[in-house]
């Protein structure tokens, strides 16, 4: 749901012309994004916002402003929980604080899983086979790992050739969408690319279909040369 909210918020910024409807839907999707507690989706949406303001709105962001904004976000993440905890003492808010506090811990857990996935790749350089690093395979006691991160799972299941062709198709689509000025699709693909670092987003039932739909639109010969707007 975090990925859905981040993509919906980004598309709202790009495709809604009516400011009233844009603000309403943007508020709903951003509120939903926060409440999903999906830290990867938060980060992916923030990065997509930089892309939106720099390449779509053509706003020149100075290095000093970028540093100040990053420092402000760091301060809010570090001390904001103590400032607002007394005023918003609820179960949902406490859960949100827990997710923020363990942000670095989640990164450490992912790194451990990525290292195990790389070691697994050394044992199976051509890939172990599709589905063998899934949760269903783990529940069947096959003894394989389940890495949180689609790139590492593809590396383990499809091997060196599988990850090469997937990244080539993905990165080429990312480049082509930007070149054709399909910025709204480029932003969505950026969100996907960052989420796939720590989550198996392509395995989700409808999310995977949406991803390949965007890839198909970009690679289509009839893709628009200009932005939808």
PDB file of C-alpha atoms in Angstrom:
ATOM      1  CA  UNK A   1       0.000   0.000   0.000  1.00  0.00           C
ATOM      2  CA  UNK A   2       2.915   2.349   0.590  1.00  0.00           C
ATOM      3  CA  UNK A   3       4.008   2.017  -3.030  1.00  0.00           C
ATOM      4  CA  UNK A   4       0.440   2.577  -4.258  1.00  0.00           C
ATOM      5  CA  UNK A   5       0.110   5.774  -2.195  1.00  0.00           C
ATOM      6  CA  UNK A   6       3.488   7.151  -3.294  1.00  0.00           C
ATOM      7  CA  UNK A   7       2.748   6.481  -6.974  1.00  0.00           C
ATOM      8  CA  UNK A   8      -0.766   7.914  -6.660  1.00  0.00           C
ATOM      9  CA  UNK A   9       0.566  11.064  -4.978  1.00  0.00           C
ATOM     10  CA  UNK A  10       3.179  11.552  -7.697  1.00  0.00           C
ATOM     11  CA  UNK A  11       0.646  11.034 -10.492  1.00  0.00           C
ATOM     12  CA  UNK A  12      -1.704  13.476  -8.765  1.00  0.00           C
ATOM     13  CA  UNK A  13       0.983  16.145  -8.917  1.00  0.00           C
ATOM     14  CA  UNK A  14       1.464  15.571 -12.637  1.00  0.00           C
ATOM     15  CA  UNK A  15      -1.938  14.721 -14.090  1.00  0.00           C
ATOM     16  CA  UNK A  16      -4.456  16.808 -12.130  1.00  0.00           C
ATOM     17  CA  UNK A  17      -5.053  20.257 -13.607  1.00  0.00           C
ATOM     18  CA  UNK A  18      -7.750  21.387 -11.195  1.00  0.00           C
ATOM     19  CA  UNK A  19      -5.943  22.689  -8.108  1.00  0.00           C
ATOM     20  CA  UNK A  20      -8.904  21.975  -5.805  1.00  0.00           C
ATOM     21  CA  UNK A  21      -9.087  18.293  -6.745  1.00  0.00           C
ATOM     22  CA  UNK A  22      -5.307  18.049  -6.830  1.00  0.00           C
ATOM     23  CA  UNK A  23      -4.944  19.294  -3.252  1.00  0.00           C
ATOM     24  CA  UNK A  24      -7.701  17.021  -1.953  1.00  0.00           C
ATOM     25  CA  UNK A  25      -6.356  13.849  -3.564  1.00  0.00           C
ATOM     26  CA  UNK A  26      -2.775  14.779  -2.728  1.00  0.00           C
ATOM     27  CA  UNK A  27      -3.674  15.172   0.949  1.00  0.00           C
ATOM     28  CA  UNK A  28      -5.463  11.806   0.965  1.00  0.00           C
ATOM     29  CA  UNK A  29      -2.597   9.950  -0.706  1.00  0.00           C
ATOM     30  CA  UNK A  30       0.093  11.602   1.436  1.00  0.00           C
ATOM     31  CA  UNK A  31      -1.825  10.855   4.618  1.00  0.00           C
ATOM     32  CA  UNK A  32      -2.221   7.266   3.463  1.00  0.00           C
ATOM     33  CA  UNK A  33       1.476   7.102   2.611  1.00  0.00           C
ATOM     34  CA  UNK A  34       2.445   8.184   6.118  1.00  0.00           C
ATOM     35  CA  UNK A  35       0.023   5.803   7.798  1.00  0.00           C
ATOM     36  CA  UNK A  36       1.252   2.785   5.819  1.00  0.00           C
ATOM     37  CA  UNK A  37       4.431   2.963   7.929  1.00  0.00           C
ATOM     38  CA  UNK A  38       6.370   2.024   4.777  1.00  0.00           C
ATOM     39  CA  UNK A  39       9.728   3.735   5.205  1.00  0.00           C
ATOM     40  CA  UNK A  40      10.956   2.706   1.790  1.00  0.00           C
ATOM     41  CA  UNK A  41       7.905   4.303   0.192  1.00  0.00           C
ATOM     42  CA  UNK A  42       8.559   7.531   2.126  1.00  0.00           C
ATOM     43  CA  UNK A  43      12.112   7.709   0.830  1.00  0.00           C
ATOM     44  CA  UNK A  44      11.110   6.817  -2.732  1.00  0.00           C
ATOM     45  CA  UNK A  45       8.454   9.534  -2.803  1.00  0.00           C
ATOM     46  CA  UNK A  46      10.873  12.168  -1.485  1.00  0.00           C
ATOM     47  CA  UNK A  47      13.348  11.324  -4.247  1.00  0.00           C
ATOM     48  CA  UNK A  48      10.554  11.482  -6.843  1.00  0.00           C
ATOM     49  CA  UNK A  49       9.672  14.953  -5.524  1.00  0.00           C
ATOM     50  CA  UNK A  50      13.196  16.165  -6.269  1.00  0.00           C
ATOM     51  CA  UNK A  51      12.816  14.820  -9.792  1.00  0.00           C
ATOM     52  CA  UNK A  52       9.428  16.540 -10.091  1.00  0.00           C
ATOM     53  CA  UNK A  53      10.687  19.954  -9.039  1.00  0.00           C
ATOM     54  CA  UNK A  54      13.959  19.816 -10.990  1.00  0.00           C
ATOM     55  CA  UNK A  55      12.914  18.282 -14.320  1.00  0.00           C
ATOM     56  CA  UNK A  56       9.170  18.906 -14.537  1.00  0.00           C
ATOM     57  CA  UNK A  57       8.716  22.242 -12.787  1.00  0.00           C
ATOM     58  CA  UNK A  58      12.222  23.353 -13.792  1.00  0.00           C
ATOM     59  CA  UNK A  59      12.867  24.786 -10.346  1.00  0.00           C
ATOM     60  CA  UNK A  60      16.557  25.376  -9.752  1.00  0.00           C
ATOM     61  CA  UNK A  61      17.442  23.917  -6.394  1.00  0.00           C
ATOM     62  CA  UNK A  62      20.669  25.294  -5.002  1.00  0.00           C
ATOM     63  CA  UNK A  63      23.079  23.071  -3.162  1.00  0.00           C
ATOM     64  CA  UNK A  64      22.717  25.212  -0.041  1.00  0.00           C
ATOM     65  CA  UNK A  65      18.937  24.848  -0.076  1.00  0.00           C
ATOM     66  CA  UNK A  66      19.242  21.106  -0.604  1.00  0.00           C
ATOM     67  CA  UNK A  67      21.603  20.787   2.359  1.00  0.00           C
ATOM     68  CA  UNK A  68      19.287  22.861   4.570  1.00  0.00           C
ATOM     69  CA  UNK A  69      16.274  20.781   3.565  1.00  0.00           C
ATOM     70  CA  UNK A  70      18.119  17.518   4.235  1.00  0.00           C
ATOM     71  CA  UNK A  71      19.290  18.811   7.622  1.00  0.00           C
ATOM     72  CA  UNK A  72      15.735  19.859   8.518  1.00  0.00           C
ATOM     73  CA  UNK A  73      14.416  16.399   7.635  1.00  0.00           C
ATOM     74  CA  UNK A  74      17.145  14.834   9.767  1.00  0.00           C
ATOM     75  CA  UNK A  75      16.248  17.033  12.738  1.00  0.00           C
ATOM     76  CA  UNK A  76      12.543  16.249  12.384  1.00  0.00           C
ATOM     77  CA  UNK A  77      13.201  12.522  12.197  1.00  0.00           C
ATOM     78  CA  UNK A  78      15.552  12.644  15.190  1.00  0.00           C
ATOM     79  CA  UNK A  79      13.793  15.038  17.556  1.00  0.00           C
ATOM     80  CA  UNK A  80      10.305  15.451  16.124  1.00  0.00           C
ATOM     81  CA  UNK A  81       9.134  12.293  17.832  1.00  0.00           C
ATOM     82  CA  UNK A  82       9.882  13.816  21.239  1.00  0.00           C
ATOM     83  CA  UNK A  83       8.203  17.127  20.371  1.00  0.00           C
ATOM     84  CA  UNK A  84       4.892  15.615  19.295  1.00  0.00           C
ATOM     85  CA  UNK A  85       4.660  12.479  21.398  1.00  0.00           C
ATOM     86  CA  UNK A  86       2.997  14.295  24.303  1.00  0.00           C
ATOM     87  CA  UNK A  87       0.322  15.757  22.030  1.00  0.00           C
ATOM     88  CA  UNK A  88      -0.393  12.729  19.889  1.00  0.00           C
ATOM     89  CA  UNK A  89      -0.288   9.875  22.349  1.00  0.00           C
ATOM     90  CA  UNK A  90      -2.114   7.293  20.281  1.00  0.00           C
ATOM     91  CA  UNK A  91      -1.369   3.746  19.189  1.00  0.00           C
ATOM     92  CA  UNK A  92      -1.031   4.707  15.528  1.00  0.00           C
ATOM     93  CA  UNK A  93       1.314   7.581  16.294  1.00  0.00           C
ATOM     94  CA  UNK A  94       3.405   5.431  18.611  1.00  0.00           C
ATOM     95  CA  UNK A  95       3.681   2.830  15.881  1.00  0.00           C
ATOM     96  CA  UNK A  96       4.771   5.566  13.496  1.00  0.00           C
ATOM     97  CA  UNK A  97       7.458   6.655  15.956  1.00  0.00           C
ATOM     98  CA  UNK A  98       8.704   3.086  16.256  1.00  0.00           C
ATOM     99  CA  UNK A  99       9.061   2.862  12.477  1.00  0.00           C
ATOM    100  CA  UNK A 100      11.020   6.127  12.406  1.00  0.00           C
ATOM    101  CA  UNK A 101      13.280   5.139  15.304  1.00  0.00           C
ATOM    102  CA  UNK A 102      14.149   1.816  13.684  1.00  0.00           C
ATOM    103  CA  UNK A 103      14.860   3.295  10.262  1.00  0.00           C
ATOM    104  CA  UNK A 104      18.593   2.623  10.468  1.00  0.00           C
ATOM    105  CA  UNK A 105      17.918  -0.764  12.045  1.00  0.00           C
ATOM    106  CA  UNK A 106      15.846  -1.774   9.037  1.00  0.00           C
ATOM    107  CA  UNK A 107      18.712  -0.765   6.767  1.00  0.00           C
ATOM    108  CA  UNK A 108      21.114  -2.932   8.744  1.00  0.00           C
ATOM    109  CA  UNK A 109      18.742  -5.890   8.467  1.00  0.00           C
ATOM    110  CA  UNK A 110      18.504  -5.402   4.705  1.00  0.00           C
ATOM    111  CA  UNK A 111      22.279  -5.265   4.362  1.00  0.00           C
ATOM    112  CA  UNK A 112      22.607  -8.598   6.160  1.00  0.00           C
ATOM    113  CA  UNK A 113      20.022 -10.125   3.817  1.00  0.00           C
ATOM    114  CA  UNK A 114      21.760  -8.646   0.762  1.00  0.00           C
ATOM    115  CA  UNK A 115      25.070 -10.152   1.849  1.00  0.00           C
ATOM    116  CA  UNK A 116      23.403 -13.559   2.218  1.00  0.00           C
ATOM    117  CA  UNK A 117      21.840 -13.158  -1.223  1.00  0.00           C
ATOM    118  CA  UNK A 118      25.236 -12.390  -2.751  1.00  0.00           C
ATOM    119  CA  UNK A 119      26.730 -15.454  -1.064  1.00  0.00           C
ATOM    120  CA  UNK A 120      23.820 -17.454  -2.475  1.00  0.00           C
ATOM    121  CA  UNK A 121      24.608 -16.078  -5.929  1.00  0.00           C
ATOM    122  CA  UNK A 122      28.205 -17.307  -5.602  1.00  0.00           C
ATOM    123  CA  UNK A 123      26.797 -20.811  -5.068  1.00  0.00           C
ATOM    124  CA  UNK A 124      24.307 -20.506  -7.939  1.00  0.00           C
ATOM    125  CA  UNK A 125      25.748 -18.006 -10.466  1.00  0.00           C
ATOM    126  CA  UNK A 126      23.278 -19.101 -13.157  1.00  0.00           C
ATOM    127  CA  UNK A 127      20.348 -18.867 -10.761  1.00  0.00           C
ATOM    128  CA  UNK A 128      18.540 -21.390  -8.589  1.00  0.00           C
ATOM    129  CA  UNK A 129      15.247 -21.098 -10.459  1.00  0.00           C
ATOM    130  CA  UNK A 130      12.148 -18.909 -10.425  1.00  0.00           C
ATOM    131  CA  UNK A 131      10.285 -18.947  -7.121  1.00  0.00           C
ATOM    132  CA  UNK A 132      12.930 -20.698  -5.047  1.00  0.00           C
ATOM    133  CA  UNK A 133      13.668 -17.542  -3.041  1.00  0.00           C
ATOM    134  CA  UNK A 134      10.002 -16.796  -2.373  1.00  0.00           C
ATOM    135  CA  UNK A 135       8.088 -17.047   0.883  1.00  0.00           C
ATOM    136  CA  UNK A 136       6.165 -20.050  -0.424  1.00  0.00           C
ATOM    137  CA  UNK A 137       9.414 -21.890  -1.032  1.00  0.00           C
ATOM    138  CA  UNK A 138      10.573 -20.944   2.464  1.00  0.00           C
ATOM    139  CA  UNK A 139       7.314 -22.218   3.969  1.00  0.00           C
ATOM    140  CA  UNK A 140       7.898 -25.490   2.134  1.00  0.00           C
ATOM    141  CA  UNK A 141      11.183 -25.883   4.041  1.00  0.00           C
ATOM    142  CA  UNK A 142      13.360 -25.848   0.921  1.00  0.00           C
ATOM    143  CA  UNK A 143      16.129 -24.219   2.932  1.00  0.00           C
ATOM    144  CA  UNK A 144      16.649 -21.145   0.723  1.00  0.00           C
ATOM    145  CA  UNK A 145      16.804 -17.530   1.880  1.00  0.00           C
ATOM    146  CA  UNK A 146      14.119 -14.916   1.196  1.00  0.00           C
ATOM    147  CA  UNK A 147      15.932 -11.609   0.544  1.00  0.00           C
ATOM    148  CA  UNK A 148      13.975  -8.368   0.961  1.00  0.00           C
ATOM    149  CA  UNK A 149      14.856  -6.687  -2.304  1.00  0.00           C
ATOM    150  CA  UNK A 150      13.795  -7.644  -5.808  1.00  0.00           C
ATOM    151  CA  UNK A 151      17.206  -7.064  -7.368  1.00  0.00           C
ATOM    152  CA  UNK A 152      18.847  -9.565  -5.049  1.00  0.00           C
ATOM    153  CA  UNK A 153      16.025 -12.038  -5.448  1.00  0.00           C
ATOM    154  CA  UNK A 154      16.312 -11.835  -9.244  1.00  0.00           C
ATOM    155  CA  UNK A 155      20.054 -12.289  -8.901  1.00  0.00           C
ATOM    156  CA  UNK A 156      19.551 -15.428  -6.838  1.00  0.00           C
ATOM    157  CA  UNK A 157      16.727 -16.922  -8.905  1.00  0.00           C
ATOM    158  CA  UNK A 158      17.739 -15.981 -12.461  1.00  0.00           C
ATOM    159  CA  UNK A 159      21.482 -15.535 -12.038  1.00  0.00           C
ATOM    160  CA  UNK A 160      23.834 -13.140 -13.770  1.00  0.00           C
ATOM    161  CA  UNK A 161      22.031 -13.166 -17.120  1.00  0.00           C
ATOM    162  CA  UNK A 162      18.620 -12.647 -15.565  1.00  0.00           C
ATOM    163  CA  UNK A 163      19.656  -9.604 -13.538  1.00  0.00           C
ATOM    164  CA  UNK A 164      21.575  -8.186 -16.513  1.00  0.00           C
ATOM    165  CA  UNK A 165      18.630  -8.311 -18.910  1.00  0.00           C
ATOM    166  CA  UNK A 166      16.195  -7.077 -16.281  1.00  0.00           C
ATOM    167  CA  UNK A 167      18.353  -4.073 -15.351  1.00  0.00           C
ATOM    168  CA  UNK A 168      19.016  -3.323 -19.018  1.00  0.00           C
ATOM    169  CA  UNK A 169      15.283  -3.259 -19.782  1.00  0.00           C
ATOM    170  CA  UNK A 170      14.496  -1.276 -16.646  1.00  0.00           C
ATOM    171  CA  UNK A 171      17.225   1.339 -17.047  1.00  0.00           C
ATOM    172  CA  UNK A 172      16.586   1.700 -20.779  1.00  0.00           C
ATOM    173  CA  UNK A 173      12.893   2.317 -20.070  1.00  0.00           C
ATOM    174  CA  UNK A 174      13.848   4.860 -17.420  1.00  0.00           C
ATOM    175  CA  UNK A 175      16.133   6.664 -19.872  1.00  0.00           C
ATOM    176  CA  UNK A 176      13.655   6.480 -22.741  1.00  0.00           C
ATOM    177  CA  UNK A 177      10.749   7.829 -20.677  1.00  0.00           C
ATOM    178  CA  UNK A 178      12.832  10.844 -19.676  1.00  0.00           C
ATOM    179  CA  UNK A 179      14.063  11.383 -23.227  1.00  0.00           C
ATOM    180  CA  UNK A 180      10.508  11.267 -24.583  1.00  0.00           C
ATOM    181  CA  UNK A 181       9.481  13.703 -21.847  1.00  0.00           C
ATOM    182  CA  UNK A 182       7.124  11.202 -20.259  1.00  0.00           C
ATOM    183  CA  UNK A 183       8.146  12.620 -16.901  1.00  0.00           C
ATOM    184  CA  UNK A 184       5.143  11.236 -15.045  1.00  0.00           C
ATOM    185  CA  UNK A 185       6.206   7.704 -15.989  1.00  0.00           C
ATOM    186  CA  UNK A 186       9.867   8.443 -15.183  1.00  0.00           C
ATOM    187  CA  UNK A 187       8.888   9.491 -11.678  1.00  0.00           C
ATOM    188  CA  UNK A 188       6.849   6.320 -11.190  1.00  0.00           C
ATOM    189  CA  UNK A 189       9.757   4.165 -12.378  1.00  0.00           C
ATOM    190  CA  UNK A 190      12.075   5.985  -9.972  1.00  0.00           C
ATOM    191  CA  UNK A 191       9.725   5.085  -7.114  1.00  0.00           C
ATOM    192  CA  UNK A 192       9.699   1.461  -8.267  1.00  0.00           C
ATOM    193  CA  UNK A 193      13.485   1.350  -8.577  1.00  0.00           C
ATOM    194  CA  UNK A 194      14.057   2.579  -5.016  1.00  0.00           C
ATOM    195  CA  UNK A 195      11.339   0.427  -3.468  1.00  0.00           C
ATOM    196  CA  UNK A 196      12.799  -2.662  -5.127  1.00  0.00           C
ATOM    197  CA  UNK A 197      16.022  -2.181  -3.172  1.00  0.00           C
ATOM    198  CA  UNK A 198      14.442  -3.270   0.102  1.00  0.00           C
ATOM    199  CA  UNK A 199      11.105  -4.801  -0.866  1.00  0.00           C
ATOM    200  CA  UNK A 200       9.894  -7.447  -3.288  1.00  0.00           C
ATOM    201  CA  UNK A 201       7.491  -5.013  -4.932  1.00  0.00           C
ATOM    202  CA  UNK A 202       7.382  -6.786  -8.289  1.00  0.00           C
ATOM    203  CA  UNK A 203       5.952  -9.878  -6.613  1.00  0.00           C
ATOM    204  CA  UNK A 204       2.818  -8.112  -5.388  1.00  0.00           C
ATOM    205  CA  UNK A 205      -0.169  -9.213  -7.430  1.00  0.00           C
ATOM    206  CA  UNK A 206      -1.384  -5.947  -8.961  1.00  0.00           C
ATOM    207  CA  UNK A 207       1.787  -3.901  -8.451  1.00  0.00           C
ATOM    208  CA  UNK A 208       3.727  -6.119 -10.845  1.00  0.00           C
ATOM    209  CA  UNK A 209       1.095  -5.726 -13.558  1.00  0.00           C
ATOM    210  CA  UNK A 210       1.144  -1.933 -13.183  1.00  0.00           C
ATOM    211  CA  UNK A 211       4.941  -1.893 -13.436  1.00  0.00           C
ATOM    212  CA  UNK A 212       5.011  -3.828 -16.708  1.00  0.00           C
ATOM    213  CA  UNK A 213       2.159  -1.678 -18.012  1.00  0.00           C
ATOM    214  CA  UNK A 214       4.300   1.434 -17.575  1.00  0.00           C
ATOM    215  CA  UNK A 215       7.265  -0.327 -19.195  1.00  0.00           C
ATOM    216  CA  UNK A 216       5.057  -1.252 -22.145  1.00  0.00           C
ATOM    217  CA  UNK A 217       3.826   2.327 -22.552  1.00  0.00           C
ATOM    218  CA  UNK A 218       7.395   3.628 -22.608  1.00  0.00           C
ATOM    219  CA  UNK A 219       8.622   1.066 -25.132  1.00  0.00           C
ATOM    220  CA  UNK A 220       5.573   1.454 -27.352  1.00  0.00           C
ATOM    221  CA  UNK A 221       6.253   3.037 -30.735  1.00  0.00           C
ATOM    222  CA  UNK A 222       3.136   5.121 -30.273  1.00  0.00           C
ATOM    223  CA  UNK A 223       4.313   6.647 -26.987  1.00  0.00           C
ATOM    224  CA  UNK A 224       3.742  10.379 -26.833  1.00  0.00           C
ATOM    225  CA  UNK A 225       6.724  12.567 -27.505  1.00  0.00           C
ATOM    226  CA  UNK A 226       5.596  15.226 -25.066  1.00  0.00           C
ATOM    227  CA  UNK A 227       4.363  15.147 -21.522  1.00  0.00           C
ATOM    228  CA  UNK A 228       0.722  14.266 -20.898  1.00  0.00           C
ATOM    229  CA  UNK A 229       0.113  17.762 -19.650  1.00  0.00           C
TER     230      UNK A 229
END
